[in-house]
Coordinates of N, CA and C in Angstrom, one line a residue:
X205 N -51.3 77.1 -19.8 CA -51.3 75.5 -19.7 C -51.4 75.0 -21.0
X206 N -50.6 74.1 -21.4 CA -50.8 73.5 -22.8 C -51.5 72.1 -22.6
X207 N -52.2 71.9 -23.7 CA -53.0 70.5 -23.8 C -52.5 69.8 -25.0
X208 N -52.3 68.6 -24.9 CA -51.8 67.7 -25.8 C -52.7 66.7 -26.0
X209 N -53.2 66.5 -27.4 CA -54.1 65.4 -27.6 C -53.2 64.3 -28.2
X210 N -53.4 63.0 -27.8 CA -52.6 61.9 -28.2 C -53.5 60.9 -28.8
X211 N -53.2 60.5 -29.9 CA -53.9 59.3 -30.6 C -52.8 58.5 -31.1
X212 N -52.9 57.2 -30.6 CA -51.8 56.3 -30.9 C -52.3 55.0 -30.8
X213 N -51.8 54.0 -31.9 CA -52.2 52.7 -31.7 C -51.0 51.7 -31.5
X214 N -50.9 51.3 -30.2 CA -49.8 50.4 -29.8 C -50.4 49.7 -28.6
X215 N -49.5 48.9 -28.1 CA -49.8 48.2 -26.8 C -50.5 49.0 -25.7
X216 N -50.0 50.3 -25.5 CA -50.5 51.1 -24.6 C -51.5 52.1 -25.5
X217 N -52.7 52.0 -25.5 CA -53.5 52.7 -26.3 C -54.1 54.0 -25.7
X218 N -53.8 55.1 -26.3 CA -54.5 56.4 -25.7 C -55.3 57.0 -26.8
X219 N -56.6 56.8 -26.8 CA -57.3 57.4 -27.9 C -58.2 58.3 -27.4
X220 N -58.2 59.6 -28.0 CA -59.0 60.4 -27.5 C -58.8 61.3 -26.1
X221 N -57.6 60.7 -25.7 CA -57.2 61.3 -24.2 C -56.8 62.8 -24.3
X222 N -57.0 63.6 -23.5 CA -56.3 64.9 -23.3 C -55.5 65.0 -22.2
X223 N -54.2 65.3 -22.2 CA -53.1 65.4 -21.3 C -53.1 66.9 -21.0
X224 N -53.0 67.3 -19.7 CA -52.8 68.6 -19.4 C -51.5 68.8 -18.6
X225 N -50.8 69.7 -19.0 CA -49.4 69.9 -18.1 C -48.8 71.3 -18.5
X226 N -47.8 71.4 -17.8 CA -47.2 72.7 -18.0 C -45.6 72.6 -17.6
X227 N -44.8 73.3 -18.2 CA -43.3 73.3 -17.8 C -43.1 74.0 -16.6
X228 N -42.2 73.9 -15.8 CA -42.0 74.4 -14.6 C -41.1 75.7 -14.7
X229 N -40.9 76.2 -15.8 CA -40.4 77.5 -16.0 C -40.9 78.2 -17.2
X230 N -40.7 79.4 -17.3 CA -41.4 80.2 -18.4 C -40.8 79.8 -19.7
X231 N -41.6 80.1 -20.8 CA -41.1 80.1 -22.1 C -39.8 80.8 -22.4
X232 N -39.8 82.1 -21.8 CA -38.7 82.9 -21.9 C -37.4 82.5 -21.4
X233 N -37.6 81.8 -20.2 CA -36.5 81.3 -19.4 C -36.0 79.9 -20.2
X234 N -37.0 79.2 -20.7 CA -36.4 77.9 -21.6 C -35.5 78.4 -22.7
X235 N -36.2 79.5 -23.4 CA -35.5 79.9 -24.8 C -34.0 80.6 -24.4
X236 N -34.0 81.1 -23.3 CA -32.7 81.8 -22.8 C -31.7 80.6 -22.5
X237 N -32.2 79.7 -21.8 CA -31.3 78.4 -21.5 C -30.8 77.7 -22.8
X238 N -31.7 77.6 -23.8 CA -31.4 77.0 -25.0 C -30.3 77.9 -25.8
X239 N -30.6 79.3 -25.9 CA -29.7 80.1 -26.4 C -28.1 79.8 -25.9
X240 N -28.1 79.8 -24.6 CA -26.9 79.7 -23.9 C -26.3 78.3 -24.1
X241 N -27.0 77.3 -23.8 CA -26.5 75.9 -24.0 C -26.1 75.5 -25.5
X242 N -26.6 75.8 -26.4 CA -26.0 75.6 -27.8 C -24.8 76.0 -28.3
X243 N -24.6 77.1 -27.7 CA -23.1 77.8 -27.9 C -22.1 77.3 -27.4
X244 N -22.2 76.2 -26.3 CA -21.2 75.6 -25.5 C -20.6 74.4 -26.5
X245 N -21.2 74.2 -27.6 CA -20.6 73.2 -28.6 C -20.5 71.8 -28.2
X246 N -21.3 71.3 -27.3 CA -21.3 69.8 -26.8 C -21.9 69.1 -28.1
X247 N -21.5 67.9 -28.3 CA -21.8 67.1 -29.4 C -23.4 66.9 -29.1
X248 N -24.1 66.9 -30.3 CA -25.6 66.6 -30.1 C -25.8 65.1 -30.2
X249 N -26.9 64.7 -29.3 CA -27.3 63.3 -29.5 C -27.9 63.3 -30.9
X250 N -27.8 62.1 -31.6 CA -28.2 61.8 -32.9 C -29.0 60.6 -32.9
X251 N -30.0 60.5 -33.8 CA -30.6 59.1 -34.0 C -29.7 58.1 -34.2
X252 N -30.0 57.0 -33.8 CA -29.1 55.8 -34.2 C -29.8 54.6 -34.4
X253 N -29.4 53.7 -35.0 CA -30.1 52.3 -35.2 C -30.4 51.7 -33.8
X254 N -31.4 51.0 -33.8 CA -31.7 50.3 -32.6 C -30.7 49.3 -32.1
X255 N -30.5 49.3 -30.7 CA -29.6 48.4 -30.2 C -30.3 47.3 -29.5
X256 N -29.6 46.3 -29.2 CA -30.2 45.1 -28.5 C -29.6 44.9 -27.0
X257 N -29.0 45.9 -26.5 CA -28.7 45.9 -25.3 C -29.8 46.0 -24.2
X258 N -29.7 45.5 -23.1 CA -30.8 45.6 -22.1 C -30.4 47.0 -21.2
X259 N -31.4 47.5 -21.0 CA -31.2 48.9 -20.2 C -32.2 48.9 -19.2
X260 N -31.7 49.3 -17.9 CA -32.6 49.6 -16.8 C -32.8 51.3 -16.7
X261 N -34.1 51.8 -17.1 CA -34.1 53.1 -17.0 C -34.7 53.4 -15.5
X262 N -33.9 54.2 -14.8 CA -34.2 54.5 -13.4 C -34.6 55.8 -13.1
X263 N -35.7 56.0 -12.9 CA -36.3 57.3 -12.4 C -36.5 57.4 -11.0
X264 N -36.5 58.7 -10.5 CA -36.6 58.9 -9.0 C -38.0 58.7 -8.6
X265 N -38.1 58.5 -7.3 CA -39.4 58.5 -6.7 C -39.4 57.3 -5.5
X266 N -40.5 57.3 -5.0 CA -40.6 56.3 -3.8 C -40.6 54.8 -4.3
X267 N -41.0 54.5 -5.4 CA -40.9 53.2 -6.0 C -39.6 52.6 -5.9
X268 N -38.6 53.4 -6.0 CA -37.1 52.9 -5.9 C -37.0 51.9 -4.6
X269 N -37.5 52.2 -3.5 CA -37.2 51.5 -2.3 C -37.9 50.0 -2.5
X270 N -38.8 49.9 -3.4 CA -39.7 48.6 -3.5 C -38.9 47.9 -4.7
X271 N -38.0 48.5 -5.5 CA -37.6 47.7 -6.6 C -36.2 47.6 -6.8
X272 N -35.5 47.8 -5.6 CA -34.0 47.9 -5.5 C -33.5 46.5 -5.9
X273 N -34.2 45.4 -5.4 CA -33.6 44.1 -5.7 C -33.9 43.8 -7.0
X274 N -34.9 44.1 -7.6 CA -35.2 43.7 -9.1 C -34.1 44.4 -9.9
X275 N -33.7 45.6 -9.6 CA -32.8 46.5 -10.3 C -31.4 45.8 -10.2
X276 N -31.1 45.4 -9.0 CA -29.9 44.7 -8.7 C -29.7 43.4 -9.7
X277 N -30.9 42.7 -9.7 CA -30.9 41.4 -10.5 C -30.7 41.6 -12.0
X278 N -31.3 42.7 -12.5 CA -31.1 43.5 -13.9 C -29.7 43.6 -14.2
X279 N -29.1 44.3 -13.1 CA -27.7 44.6 -13.4 C -26.8 43.4 -13.3
X280 N -27.0 42.4 -12.5 CA -26.3 41.2 -12.5 C -26.4 40.4 -13.8
X281 N -27.6 40.7 -14.5 CA -27.8 39.8 -15.6 C -27.3 40.7 -17.0
X282 N -26.7 41.9 -16.6 CA -26.0 42.5 -17.8 C -26.7 43.7 -18.2
X283 N -27.7 44.2 -17.6 CA -28.5 45.5 -17.9 C -27.6 46.6 -17.6
X284 N -27.7 47.7 -18.6 CA -27.0 49.0 -18.3 C -27.9 50.0 -17.8
X285 N -27.4 50.7 -16.7 CA -28.4 51.5 -16.0 C -28.3 52.8 -16.5
X286 N -29.4 53.5 -16.7 CA -29.6 54.8 -17.1 C -30.5 55.5 -16.1
X287 N -29.8 56.6 -15.5 CA -30.6 57.2 -14.5 C -31.1 58.7 -14.9
X288 N -32.1 59.1 -14.1 CA -32.8 60.5 -14.5 C -32.8 61.1 -13.2
X289 N -32.3 62.4 -13.2 CA -32.5 63.1 -12.0 C -31.8 62.6 -10.8
X290 N -32.7 62.5 -9.6 CA -32.1 62.2 -8.3 C -31.7 60.6 -8.2
X291 N -32.3 59.9 -9.3 CA -32.1 58.3 -9.3 C -30.4 58.2 -9.3
X292 N -29.9 59.2 -10.0 CA -28.4 59.1 -10.0 C -27.6 58.8 -8.7
X293 N -28.0 59.8 -7.8 CA -27.4 59.7 -6.5 C -27.8 58.4 -5.7
X294 N -29.1 58.1 -5.9 CA -29.6 56.9 -5.2 C -28.8 55.6 -5.7
X295 N -28.5 55.6 -7.1 CA -27.8 54.5 -7.5 C -26.5 54.4 -7.0
X296 N -25.8 55.6 -7.1 CA -24.3 55.5 -6.6 C -24.2 55.2 -5.0
X297 N -25.2 55.6 -4.4 CA -25.2 55.3 -2.8 C -25.3 53.8 -2.6
X298 N -25.7 53.1 -3.6 CA -26.0 51.7 -3.6 C -25.0 50.8 -4.5
X299 N -23.9 51.5 -4.7 CA -22.8 50.9 -5.5 C -23.5 50.4 -6.9
X300 N -24.5 51.1 -7.5 CA -24.9 50.8 -8.8 C -24.4 51.9 -9.8
X301 N -23.6 51.6 -10.6 CA -23.0 52.7 -11.5 C -23.7 52.8 -12.6
X302 N -24.5 54.0 -13.0 CA -24.9 54.3 -14.3 C -24.1 54.5 -15.4
X303 N -24.5 54.2 -16.6 CA -23.6 54.3 -17.8 C -24.3 55.6 -18.4
X304 N -25.3 56.1 -18.0 CA -25.8 57.6 -18.5 C -26.7 58.1 -17.4
X305 N -26.7 59.5 -17.4 CA -27.3 60.3 -16.5 C -28.0 61.2 -17.6
X306 N -29.4 61.4 -17.3 CA -30.3 62.3 -18.3 C -30.7 63.3 -17.3
X307 N -30.7 64.6 -17.8 CA -31.4 65.7 -17.2 C -32.0 66.5 -18.1
X308 N -33.2 66.9 -17.8 CA -34.1 67.7 -18.7 C -34.7 69.1 -18.0
X309 N -34.7 69.0 -17.0 CA -35.2 70.2 -16.0 C -34.4 71.4 -16.3
X310 N -35.2 72.5 -16.4 CA -34.7 73.8 -16.8 C -34.2 74.6 -15.6
X311 N -34.5 74.0 -14.4 CA -34.2 74.9 -13.0 C -32.8 74.7 -12.6
X312 N -32.2 75.7 -12.1 CA -30.8 75.8 -11.6 C -30.5 74.6 -10.6
X313 N -31.5 74.4 -9.8 CA -31.4 73.5 -8.6 C -31.1 72.0 -9.1
X314 N -31.3 71.7 -10.4 CA -31.1 70.5 -10.8 C -29.7 70.1 -11.3
X315 N -28.8 71.1 -11.3 CA -27.3 70.8 -11.5 C -26.7 69.8 -10.5
X316 N -27.3 69.8 -9.2 CA -26.8 68.9 -8.2 C -27.0 67.4 -8.6
X317 N -27.7 67.1 -9.8 CA -27.8 65.8 -10.2 C -26.8 65.4 -11.1
X318 N -25.7 66.0 -11.3 CA -24.8 65.8 -12.1 C -23.4 65.6 -11.6
X319 N -23.3 65.6 -10.4 CA -22.1 65.4 -9.5 C -22.2 64.4 -8.5
X320 N -21.1 63.5 -8.2 CA -19.8 63.6 -8.8 C -19.9 62.9 -10.2
X321 N -18.7 63.2 -11.0 CA -18.6 62.5 -12.1 C -18.4 61.0 -12.0
X322 N -19.0 60.2 -12.8 CA -18.6 58.8 -12.6 C -17.8 58.1 -13.8
X323 N -16.7 57.5 -13.8 CA -16.1 57.0 -14.9 C -16.9 56.2 -15.8
X324 N -16.8 56.4 -17.2 CA -17.5 55.8 -18.1 C -19.0 56.0 -18.3
X325 N -19.4 57.1 -17.5 CA -20.7 57.7 -17.6 C -21.0 58.7 -18.5
X326 N -21.9 58.6 -19.3 CA -22.3 59.7 -20.3 C -23.3 60.6 -19.7
X327 N -23.3 61.9 -19.7 CA -24.2 63.0 -19.2 C -25.0 63.5 -20.4
X328 N -26.2 63.4 -20.4 CA -27.2 63.8 -21.6 C -27.9 64.9 -20.9
X329 N -27.7 66.2 -21.4 CA -28.5 67.2 -20.7 C -29.4 67.9 -22.1
X330 N -30.6 68.3 -21.8 CA -31.4 68.7 -22.7 C -30.9 70.2 -22.9
X331 N -31.0 70.8 -24.1 CA -30.7 72.1 -24.3 C -31.4 73.0 -23.5
X332 N -32.5 72.8 -22.9 CA -33.3 73.7 -22.0 C -32.8 73.8 -20.6
X333 N -31.8 72.8 -20.3 CA -31.1 72.8 -18.9 C -30.6 74.2 -18.6
X334 N -30.6 74.5 -17.3 CA -30.0 75.8 -16.8 C -28.6 75.8 -17.0
X335 N -28.1 77.2 -17.3 CA -26.5 77.2 -17.2 C -25.7 76.6 -16.3
X336 N -26.3 76.5 -15.0 CA -25.6 75.9 -13.9 C -25.4 74.4 -14.2
X337 N -26.3 73.8 -14.7 CA -26.1 72.3 -15.0 C -25.1 72.0 -16.1
X338 N -25.0 72.9 -17.1 CA -23.9 72.9 -18.1 C -22.5 73.3 -17.5
X339 N -22.6 74.2 -16.5 CA -21.3 74.5 -15.8 C -20.9 73.4 -15.1
X340 N -21.7 72.5 -14.5 CA -21.3 71.4 -13.5 C -20.5 70.4 -14.4
X341 N -20.9 70.2 -15.8 CA -20.4 69.2 -16.6 C -19.2 69.9 -17.6
X342 N -18.9 71.0 -17.3 CA -17.9 71.6 -18.3 C -16.7 70.9 -18.4
X343 N -16.1 70.1 -17.5 CA -15.0 69.4 -17.5 C -15.1 67.9 -17.7
X344 N -16.3 67.5 -17.9 CA -16.6 66.0 -17.8 C -16.2 65.6 -19.3
X345 N -15.9 64.4 -19.4 CA -15.2 63.8 -20.6 C -16.4 63.4 -21.5
X346 N -17.6 63.0 -21.1 CA -18.7 62.4 -21.9 C -20.0 63.4 -21.7
X347 N -20.1 64.3 -22.4 CA -21.3 65.1 -22.5 C -22.1 65.3 -23.7
X348 N -23.4 65.0 -23.7 CA -23.9 65.2 -24.9 C -25.2 66.2 -24.7
X349 N -25.5 66.9 -25.8 CA -26.8 67.8 -25.6 C -27.8 67.2 -26.5
X350 N -29.0 67.3 -25.9 CA -30.2 66.9 -27.0 C -31.3 68.0 -26.8
X351 N -32.3 67.8 -27.7 CA -33.3 69.0 -27.9 C -34.6 68.3 -27.6
X352 N -35.4 68.6 -26.4 CA -36.4 68.1 -25.9 C -37.4 69.0 -26.7
X353 N -38.0 68.5 -27.8 CA -38.7 69.3 -28.8 C -39.9 68.5 -29.6
X354 N -40.9 69.1 -29.7 CA -42.1 68.6 -30.4 C -42.3 69.2 -31.7
X355 N -42.9 68.8 -32.6 CA -43.1 69.4 -33.9 C -43.7 70.8 -33.6
X356 N -43.1 71.8 -34.4 CA -43.8 73.1 -34.3 C -43.3 73.9 -33.1
X357 N -42.3 73.3 -32.2 CA -42.1 73.9 -31.0 C -41.5 75.2 -31.0
X358 N -41.6 76.0 -30.0 CA -41.2 77.4 -30.0 C -39.9 77.6 -30.1
X359 N -39.0 76.5 -29.8 CA -37.5 76.7 -29.8 C -37.0 76.4 -31.2
X360 N -37.9 75.8 -32.1 CA -37.5 75.4 -33.4 C -36.6 76.4 -34.2
X361 N -37.0 77.8 -34.2 CA -36.2 78.7 -35.0 C -35.0 78.9 -34.4
X362 N -34.7 78.9 -33.3 CA -33.4 79.0 -32.7 C -32.6 77.9 -33.0
X363 N -33.1 76.8 -32.8 CA -32.2 75.6 -33.3 C -32.0 75.5 -34.7
X364 N -32.9 75.9 -35.5 CA -32.6 75.8 -36.9 C -31.6 76.8 -37.2
X365 N -31.7 78.0 -36.7 CA -30.7 79.1 -37.0 C -29.3 78.7 -36.7
X366 N -29.1 78.2 -35.6 CA -27.8 77.9 -35.1 C -27.2 76.7 -35.8
X367 N -28.0 75.5 -35.8 CA -27.6 74.4 -36.5 C -27.8 74.3 -37.8
X368 N -28.4 75.2 -38.5 CA -28.6 75.2 -39.9 C -29.5 74.1 -40.3
X369 N -30.6 73.8 -39.4 CA -31.6 72.7 -39.7 C -30.8 71.2 -39.3
X370 N -29.7 71.3 -38.9 CA -29.1 69.8 -38.7 C -29.2 69.6 -37.1
X371 N -30.4 69.2 -36.6 CA -30.6 68.8 -35.2 C -31.6 68.0 -35.2
X372 N -31.9 67.2 -34.2 CA -33.0 66.2 -34.1 C -33.7 66.4 -32.8
X373 N -34.9 66.5 -32.9 CA -35.8 66.8 -31.7 C -36.1 65.6 -30.8
X374 N -36.1 65.4 -29.7 CA -36.6 64.2 -28.9 C -37.9 64.6 -28.2
X375 N -38.8 64.1 -28.8 CA -40.3 64.4 -28.2 C -40.6 63.6 -26.9

């Protein structure tokens, strides 16, 4: 189990807090997935200048049933919908079309969150995603790979070797 100490000065202030968590797969499994996915040669997500578009980031969970009308109002006002995991299907079932679906989970069962393909939707997969997730999007038009990485992360040597240092981590 890893511990992360966060000190940050912002509107959400967490000073001296210790967060405990763990990834739901082994380090060996994550590294195996990364070695596989980077060789598929999907374009990497790159840092971009800030945008002024309104985005509704929709995660899975029971709160969705209580916020559907709020989400619809945001969409009617022009917000672009970005979904995470199962929120993708939830939105599609309600005729809310995401412009981006993001998956980070390394387990094979999460490939189900990437189908069906939606026109004009981008699919952003973390390099740690299972090969089944990447197989699901192999014929999709808009796929990007990103690297869920923190400074001094264990995947850094693999990414540096493959990309010759030309990659950006998303913490």
